[in-house]
Amino acid sequence: MGADWTEHFAEDLWLKPDAVGADEAAFIKKALRLHRGQSVLDAPCGAGRIAIHLAHAGCRITGVDLRPSFTAKASVRFEHEKVPGRFIAQDLRQMEFKNEFHAAYSWCGSFGYFSEAGNLDVIRRYALALRQGGRLLVDQINRENMLRHFASSRQTGNRSMRTRWDAKTQRVESDWVVVRDGRREHNRLSIRLYTPTQMRRLFEQAGLIVEALHASSNGEPYRRSSKRLIVVGRKI
Ligand SMILES: C[S@@+](CC[C@H](N)C(=O)[O-])C[C@H]1O[C@@H](n2cnc3c(N)ncnc32)[C@H](O)[C@@H]1O
């Protein structure tokens, strides 16, 4: 499947509830060693549910997301809560920031959407966006743990999901069916999941040295049984 699935996936399936944002933001702030006044790139930012907490902690936020409706929501929220923030509706593959940020992050399984070359290109764009010494954090599902407890189908409320692991492409491919007003709506999702070694290699190819691997937003170190693989690297 091509990368275009990102353009067609239903808007209301993308974002986690706002309520869990504060704890996740606190973890990101600690993992990236953020201080008041630092400039931070949140890409993709969704509707700014993480960025808003970092902005209240004094970070200068730039958020990028493909969906103008999400960046518009984020702008309205920032204005309403009287914190500064810049939001840009843009594809990750077109970011062209240079040496601007103290830190950048890709949160909530938002990495791996594109081809092998496309994913590396996005990591390079984050790296280019960072100042020297700046940090990048990337979060994915931990594939080791996911494969050990693989669930090929799941049903929640009006949504049912069928998932398949393609060992050749190392991608998790999911079909979601959502029933709305009695009509079945189909959504597809395709994500390349990286091992810690592969992730390290990606970071190095972009000029980043991996400093830490975390298990989740509780900050514990990564293990094969972790739910997440969260990688933090520094631009050298
Ligand atoms: C799982 S959500 C996570 C958003 C945010 N990081 C959070 O934690 O709330 C993934 C986001 O990626 C955005 N997205 C999908 N494809 C994209 C692309 N090609 N370029 C930029 N953003 C994209 C979606 O609009 C969505 O907001």
mmCIF file of C-alpha atoms and ligand atoms in Angstrom:
data_model
loop_
_atom_site.group_PDB
_atom_site.id
_atom_site.type_symbol
_atom_site.label_atom_id
_atom_site.label_comp_id
_atom_site.label_asym_id
_atom_site.label_seq_id
_atom_site.Cartn_x
_atom_site.Cartn_y
_atom_site.Cartn_z
ATOM 1 C CA MET A 1 0.000 0.000 0.000
ATOM 2 C CA GLY A 2 1.289 3.504 -0.805
ATOM 3 C CA ALA A 3 1.620 6.330 1.672
ATOM 4 C CA ASP A 4 -1.597 7.973 0.515
ATOM 5 C CA TRP A 5 -3.585 6.151 3.167
ATOM 6 C CA THR A 6 -2.576 9.043 5.482
ATOM 7 C CA GLU A 7 -4.723 11.384 3.399
ATOM 8 C CA HIS A 8 -7.845 9.196 3.532
ATOM 9 C CA PHE A 9 -7.842 7.895 7.118
ATOM 10 C CA ALA A 10 -10.921 9.305 8.918
ATOM 11 C CA GLU A 11 -10.200 12.373 11.063
ATOM 12 C CA ASP A 12 -11.870 11.081 14.188
ATOM 13 C CA LEU A 13 -9.693 7.928 14.251
ATOM 14 C CA TRP A 14 -6.377 9.783 14.580
ATOM 15 C CA LEU A 15 -6.304 11.403 18.001
ATOM 16 C CA LYS A 16 -6.200 10.146 21.598
ATOM 17 C CA PRO A 17 -8.434 11.849 24.175
ATOM 18 C CA ASP A 18 -7.120 15.165 25.447
ATOM 19 C CA ALA A 19 -7.105 13.966 29.055
ATOM 20 C CA VAL A 20 -3.976 11.813 28.653
ATOM 21 C CA GLY A 21 -1.944 14.668 27.140
ATOM 22 C CA ALA A 22 -0.569 16.171 30.361
ATOM 23 C CA ASP A 23 1.287 13.068 31.585
ATOM 24 C CA GLU A 24 2.638 12.312 28.125
ATOM 25 C CA ALA A 25 3.850 15.922 27.770
ATOM 26 C CA ALA A 26 5.556 15.725 31.180
ATOM 27 C CA PHE A 27 7.451 12.637 30.020
ATOM 28 C CA ILE A 28 8.443 14.273 26.690
ATOM 29 C CA LYS A 29 9.644 17.389 28.529
ATOM 30 C CA LYS A 30 11.858 15.273 30.783
ATOM 31 C CA ALA A 31 13.135 12.946 28.033
ATOM 32 C CA LEU A 32 14.084 15.900 25.805
ATOM 33 C CA ARG A 33 15.418 17.900 28.815
ATOM 34 C CA LEU A 34 13.328 20.894 27.776
ATOM 35 C CA HIS A 35 13.634 24.288 29.461
ATOM 36 C CA ARG A 36 11.538 27.420 29.435
ATOM 37 C CA GLY A 37 12.242 29.527 26.333
ATOM 38 C CA GLN A 38 13.404 26.648 24.146
ATOM 39 C CA SER A 39 11.983 26.183 20.655
ATOM 40 C CA VAL A 40 10.264 22.849 20.017
ATOM 41 C CA LEU A 41 8.916 21.195 16.865
ATOM 42 C CA ASP A 42 5.863 18.931 17.372
ATOM 43 C CA ALA A 43 5.347 17.044 14.081
ATOM 44 C CA PRO A 44 2.768 15.746 13.521
ATOM 45 C CA CYS A 45 1.030 17.743 16.227
ATOM 46 C CA GLY A 46 -2.613 16.708 15.724
ATOM 47 C CA ALA A 47 -4.756 19.311 17.500
ATOM 48 C CA GLY A 48 -1.906 20.230 19.875
ATOM 49 C CA ARG A 49 -2.938 18.030 22.828
ATOM 50 C CA ILE A 50 0.748 17.562 23.857
ATOM 51 C CA ALA A 51 2.078 20.923 22.670
ATOM 52 C CA ILE A 52 -0.370 22.918 24.799
ATOM 53 C CA HIS A 53 1.223 21.571 28.014
ATOM 54 C CA LEU A 54 4.752 22.292 26.793
ATOM 55 C CA ALA A 55 3.654 25.809 25.835
ATOM 56 C CA HIS A 56 2.301 26.339 29.368
ATOM 57 C CA ALA A 57 5.728 25.182 30.616
ATOM 58 C CA GLY A 58 7.312 28.013 28.606
ATOM 59 C CA CYS A 59 8.419 26.209 25.410
ATOM 60 C CA ARG A 60 8.053 28.005 22.082
ATOM 61 C CA ILE A 61 6.026 25.596 19.965
ATOM 62 C CA THR A 62 5.874 25.034 16.235
ATOM 63 C CA GLY A 63 3.337 22.371 15.264
ATOM 64 C CA VAL A 64 3.060 20.721 11.863
ATOM 65 C CA ASP A 65 0.222 18.480 10.716
ATOM 66 C CA LEU A 66 -1.226 17.441 7.377
ATOM 67 C CA ARG A 67 -4.776 18.320 8.429
ATOM 68 C CA PRO A 68 -5.658 22.034 8.387
ATOM 69 C CA SER A 69 -8.639 21.260 10.660
ATOM 70 C CA PHE A 70 -6.204 19.991 13.359
ATOM 71 C CA THR A 71 -3.727 22.886 13.075
ATOM 72 C CA ALA A 72 -6.672 25.332 13.134
ATOM 73 C CA LYS A 73 -8.007 23.693 16.320
ATOM 74 C CA ALA A 74 -4.557 23.904 17.895
ATOM 75 C CA SER A 75 -4.254 27.629 17.013
ATOM 76 C CA VAL A 76 -7.671 28.380 18.506
ATOM 77 C CA ARG A 77 -6.814 26.498 21.701
ATOM 78 C CA PHE A 78 -3.470 28.284 22.084
ATOM 79 C CA GLU A 79 -5.150 31.664 21.566
ATOM 80 C CA HIS A 80 -7.881 30.781 24.029
ATOM 81 C CA GLU A 81 -5.334 29.699 26.675
ATOM 82 C CA LYS A 82 -3.164 32.745 25.889
ATOM 83 C CA VAL A 83 0.062 30.911 25.056
ATOM 84 C CA PRO A 84 2.110 31.554 21.907
ATOM 85 C CA GLY A 85 2.370 28.880 19.209
ATOM 86 C CA ARG A 86 2.859 28.596 15.450
ATOM 87 C CA PHE A 87 0.920 25.950 13.531
ATOM 88 C CA ILE A 88 1.536 24.928 9.942
ATOM 89 C CA ALA A 89 -0.674 22.659 7.820
ATOM 90 C CA GLN A 90 1.966 20.719 5.927
ATOM 91 C CA ASP A 91 3.037 17.212 4.971
ATOM 92 C CA LEU A 92 5.938 15.928 7.098
ATOM 93 C CA ARG A 93 7.706 15.120 3.842
ATOM 94 C CA GLN A 94 7.802 18.795 2.967
ATOM 95 C CA MET A 95 9.189 20.270 6.204
ATOM 96 C CA GLU A 96 12.166 22.494 5.444
ATOM 97 C CA PHE A 97 13.255 23.918 8.800
ATOM 98 C CA LYS A 98 16.985 24.505 9.286
ATOM 99 C CA ASN A 99 18.955 24.623 12.576
ATOM 100 C CA GLU A 100 15.967 26.182 14.307
ATOM 101 C CA PHE A 101 14.851 23.954 17.179
ATOM 102 C CA HIS A 102 16.259 22.828 20.515
ATOM 103 C CA ALA A 103 14.105 19.710 20.223
ATOM 104 C CA ALA A 104 11.608 17.880 18.015
ATOM 105 C CA TYR A 105 9.287 14.970 18.607
ATOM 106 C CA SER A 106 7.045 12.512 16.784
ATOM 107 C CA TRP A 107 4.550 11.210 19.326
ATOM 108 C CA CYS A 108 1.779 8.617 19.479
ATOM 109 C CA GLY A 109 2.893 6.179 16.794
ATOM 110 C CA SER A 110 3.150 8.874 14.147
ATOM 111 C CA PHE A 111 6.343 7.567 12.541
ATOM 112 C CA GLY A 112 6.748 4.881 9.853
ATOM 113 C CA TYR A 113 3.860 5.954 7.622
ATOM 114 C CA PHE A 114 5.925 6.182 4.427
ATOM 115 C CA SER A 115 8.252 4.033 2.296
ATOM 116 C CA GLU A 116 11.712 3.051 3.612
ATOM 117 C CA ALA A 117 13.259 6.015 1.805
ATOM 118 C CA GLY A 118 10.380 8.289 2.855
ATOM 119 C CA ASN A 119 10.784 7.445 6.542
ATOM 120 C CA LEU A 120 14.539 8.091 6.424
ATOM 121 C CA ASP A 121 13.880 11.357 4.615
ATOM 122 C CA VAL A 122 11.519 12.453 7.397
ATOM 123 C CA ILE A 123 14.135 11.638 10.066
ATOM 124 C CA ARG A 124 16.628 13.702 8.060
ATOM 125 C CA ARG A 125 14.158 16.592 7.977
ATOM 126 C CA TYR A 126 13.782 16.477 11.777
ATOM 127 C CA ALA A 127 17.583 16.381 12.111
ATOM 128 C CA LEU A 128 18.004 19.314 9.752
ATOM 129 C CA ALA A 129 15.423 21.259 11.756
ATOM 130 C CA LEU A 130 17.465 20.842 14.966
ATOM 131 C CA ARG A 131 20.244 23.068 16.211
ATOM 132 C CA GLN A 132 23.516 21.334 16.968
ATOM 133 C CA GLY A 133 23.075 19.394 20.230
ATOM 134 C CA GLY A 134 19.275 19.439 19.802
ATOM 135 C CA ARG A 135 17.279 16.300 20.565
ATOM 136 C CA LEU A 136 14.760 14.228 18.603
ATOM 137 C CA LEU A 137 12.256 11.833 20.210
ATOM 138 C CA VAL A 138 10.390 9.242 18.128
ATOM 139 C CA ASP A 139 7.710 6.949 19.557
ATOM 140 C CA GLN A 140 6.393 3.725 17.979
ATOM 141 C CA ILE A 141 4.621 0.553 19.064
ATOM 142 C CA ASN A 142 7.290 -1.934 20.143
ATOM 143 C CA ARG A 143 7.080 -4.527 17.384
ATOM 144 C CA GLU A 144 8.808 -7.256 19.437
ATOM 145 C CA ASN A 145 6.065 -7.133 22.029
ATOM 146 C CA MET A 146 3.276 -6.605 19.489
ATOM 147 C CA LEU A 147 4.282 -9.704 17.531
ATOM 148 C CA ARG A 148 4.489 -11.821 20.666
ATOM 149 C CA HIS A 149 0.907 -10.894 21.625
ATOM 150 C CA PHE A 150 -0.415 -10.459 18.108
ATOM 151 C CA ALA A 151 -4.174 -9.817 17.907
ATOM 152 C CA SER A 152 -5.423 -10.061 14.343
ATOM 153 C CA SER A 153 -8.856 -8.633 15.069
ATOM 154 C CA ARG A 154 -10.424 -6.276 17.555
ATOM 155 C CA GLN A 155 -13.865 -4.711 18.056
ATOM 156 C CA THR A 156 -14.489 -1.487 20.010
ATOM 157 C CA GLY A 157 -17.890 0.170 19.899
ATOM 158 C CA ASN A 158 -18.735 0.991 16.280
ATOM 159 C CA ARG A 159 -15.231 0.060 15.071
ATOM 160 C CA SER A 160 -13.792 -3.283 14.053
ATOM 161 C CA MET A 161 -10.194 -3.742 13.059
ATOM 162 C CA ARG A 162 -8.328 -6.515 11.218
ATOM 163 C CA THR A 163 -4.554 -6.443 11.400
ATOM 164 C CA ARG A 164 -1.838 -8.299 9.500
ATOM 165 C CA TRP A 165 1.951 -8.293 9.896
ATOM 166 C CA ASP A 166 3.835 -8.351 6.611
ATOM 167 C CA ALA A 167 7.215 -9.860 7.493
ATOM 168 C CA LYS A 168 8.690 -8.960 4.119
ATOM 169 C CA THR A 169 7.968 -5.237 4.304
ATOM 170 C CA GLN A 170 8.050 -5.198 8.145
ATOM 171 C CA ARG A 171 4.802 -3.272 8.118
ATOM 172 C CA VAL A 172 1.680 -3.646 10.174
ATOM 173 C CA GLU A 173 -1.342 -3.372 7.861
ATOM 174 C CA SER A 174 -4.772 -2.696 9.375
ATOM 175 C CA ASP A 175 -8.253 -2.493 7.936
ATOM 176 C CA TRP A 176 -10.720 -0.571 10.066
ATOM 177 C CA VAL A 177 -14.438 -0.686 9.481
ATOM 178 C CA VAL A 178 -16.451 2.045 11.175
ATOM 179 C CA VAL A 179 -20.246 1.918 11.167
ATOM 180 C CA ARG A 180 -21.745 5.408 10.907
ATOM 181 C CA ASP A 181 -25.500 5.895 10.565
ATOM 182 C CA GLY A 182 -25.814 2.267 9.516
ATOM 183 C CA ARG A 183 -23.177 2.634 6.775
ATOM 184 C CA ARG A 184 -19.850 0.814 6.763
ATOM 185 C CA GLU A 185 -16.835 3.080 6.219
ATOM 186 C CA HIS A 186 -13.470 1.479 5.328
ATOM 187 C CA ASN A 187 -10.134 2.867 6.498
ATOM 188 C CA ARG A 188 -6.675 1.424 5.889
ATOM 189 C CA LEU A 189 -3.487 2.011 7.806
ATOM 190 C CA SER A 190 0.068 0.862 7.026
ATOM 191 C CA ILE A 191 3.024 1.451 9.353
ATOM 192 C CA ARG A 192 6.643 0.327 9.074
ATOM 193 C CA LEU A 193 7.729 -0.761 12.543
ATOM 194 C CA TYR A 194 11.438 -0.559 13.355
ATOM 195 C CA THR A 195 13.531 -2.622 15.768
ATOM 196 C CA PRO A 196 15.797 -0.684 18.170
ATOM 197 C CA THR A 197 18.793 -1.547 15.962
ATOM 198 C CA GLN A 198 17.028 -0.348 12.817
ATOM 199 C CA MET A 199 15.906 2.824 14.562
ATOM 200 C CA ARG A 200 19.476 3.495 15.741
ATOM 201 C CA ARG A 201 20.668 3.090 12.155
ATOM 202 C CA LEU A 202 18.022 5.552 10.880
ATOM 203 C CA PHE A 203 19.057 8.121 13.478
ATOM 204 C CA GLU A 204 22.742 7.673 12.643
ATOM 205 C CA GLN A 205 22.096 8.064 8.927
ATOM 206 C CA ALA A 206 20.549 11.438 9.748
ATOM 207 C CA GLY A 207 23.489 12.532 11.944
ATOM 208 C CA LEU A 208 21.870 11.775 15.307
ATOM 209 C CA ILE A 209 23.396 9.742 18.128
ATOM 210 C CA VAL A 210 20.909 7.668 20.138
ATOM 211 C CA GLU A 211 21.087 8.607 23.825
ATOM 212 C CA ALA A 212 18.203 6.643 25.336
ATOM 213 C CA LEU A 213 15.516 4.030 24.636
ATOM 214 C CA HIS A 214 12.377 4.219 26.792
ATOM 215 C CA ALA A 215 9.529 1.736 27.351
ATOM 216 C CA SER A 216 6.610 4.144 27.715
ATOM 217 C CA SER A 217 5.705 7.548 29.094
ATOM 218 C CA ASN A 218 6.375 6.158 32.597
ATOM 219 C CA GLY A 219 10.056 6.666 31.667
ATOM 220 C CA GLU A 220 11.235 3.096 32.287
ATOM 221 C CA PRO A 221 14.081 1.845 30.086
ATOM 222 C CA TYR A 222 13.131 -0.096 26.940
ATOM 223 C CA ARG A 223 12.838 -3.891 27.168
ATOM 224 C CA ARG A 224 11.706 -6.435 24.582
ATOM 225 C CA SER A 225 8.441 -6.730 26.515
ATOM 226 C CA SER A 226 7.799 -2.959 26.489
ATOM 227 C CA LYS A 227 4.602 -1.698 24.888
ATOM 228 C CA ARG A 228 6.412 1.171 23.147
ATOM 229 C CA LEU A 229 9.822 1.867 21.672
ATOM 230 C CA ILE A 230 10.694 5.500 22.371
ATOM 231 C CA VAL A 231 14.015 6.647 20.947
ATOM 232 C CA VAL A 232 15.829 9.836 21.922
ATOM 233 C CA GLY A 233 18.778 11.027 19.851
ATOM 234 C CA ARG A 234 21.007 14.109 19.792
ATOM 235 C CA LYS A 235 22.293 16.014 16.781
ATOM 236 C CA ILE A 236 26.087 15.890 16.635
HETATM 237 C C1 LIG B 1 -1.777 9.329 15.730
HETATM 238 S S1 LIG B 1 -1.992 11.038 15.354
HETATM 239 C C2 LIG B 1 -0.913 11.753 16.566
HETATM 240 C C3 LIG B 1 -0.956 13.247 16.652
HETATM 241 C C4 LIG B 1 -0.185 13.849 17.835
HETATM 242 N N1 LIG B 1 1.226 13.519 17.781
HETATM 243 C C5 LIG B 1 -0.783 13.396 19.148
HETATM 244 O O1 LIG B 1 -0.091 12.727 19.938
HETATM 245 O O2 LIG B 1 -1.939 13.742 19.408
HETATM 246 C C6 LIG B 1 -1.110 11.163 13.826
HETATM 247 C C7 LIG B 1 -1.194 12.525 13.152
HETATM 248 O O3 LIG B 1 -0.422 12.468 11.927
HETATM 249 C C8 LIG B 1 -1.017 13.366 11.007
HETATM 250 N N2 LIG B 1 -0.503 12.987 9.676
HETATM 251 C C9 LIG B 1 -0.797 11.872 8.969
HETATM 252 N N3 LIG B 1 -0.104 11.859 7.833
HETATM 253 C C10 LIG B 1 0.657 12.985 7.824
HETATM 254 C C11 LIG B 1 1.576 13.534 6.878
HETATM 255 N N4 LIG B 1 1.853 12.932 5.736
HETATM 256 N N5 LIG B 1 2.159 14.715 7.180
HETATM 257 C C12 LIG B 1 1.852 15.384 8.338
HETATM 258 N N6 LIG B 1 0.984 14.882 9.258
HETATM 259 C C13 LIG B 1 0.394 13.708 8.996
HETATM 260 C C14 LIG B 1 -2.498 13.126 11.208
HETATM 261 O O4 LIG B 1 -3.272 14.197 10.688
HETATM 262 C C15 LIG B 1 -2.566 12.995 12.739
HETATM 263 O O5 LIG B 1 -2.820 14.236 13.342
#
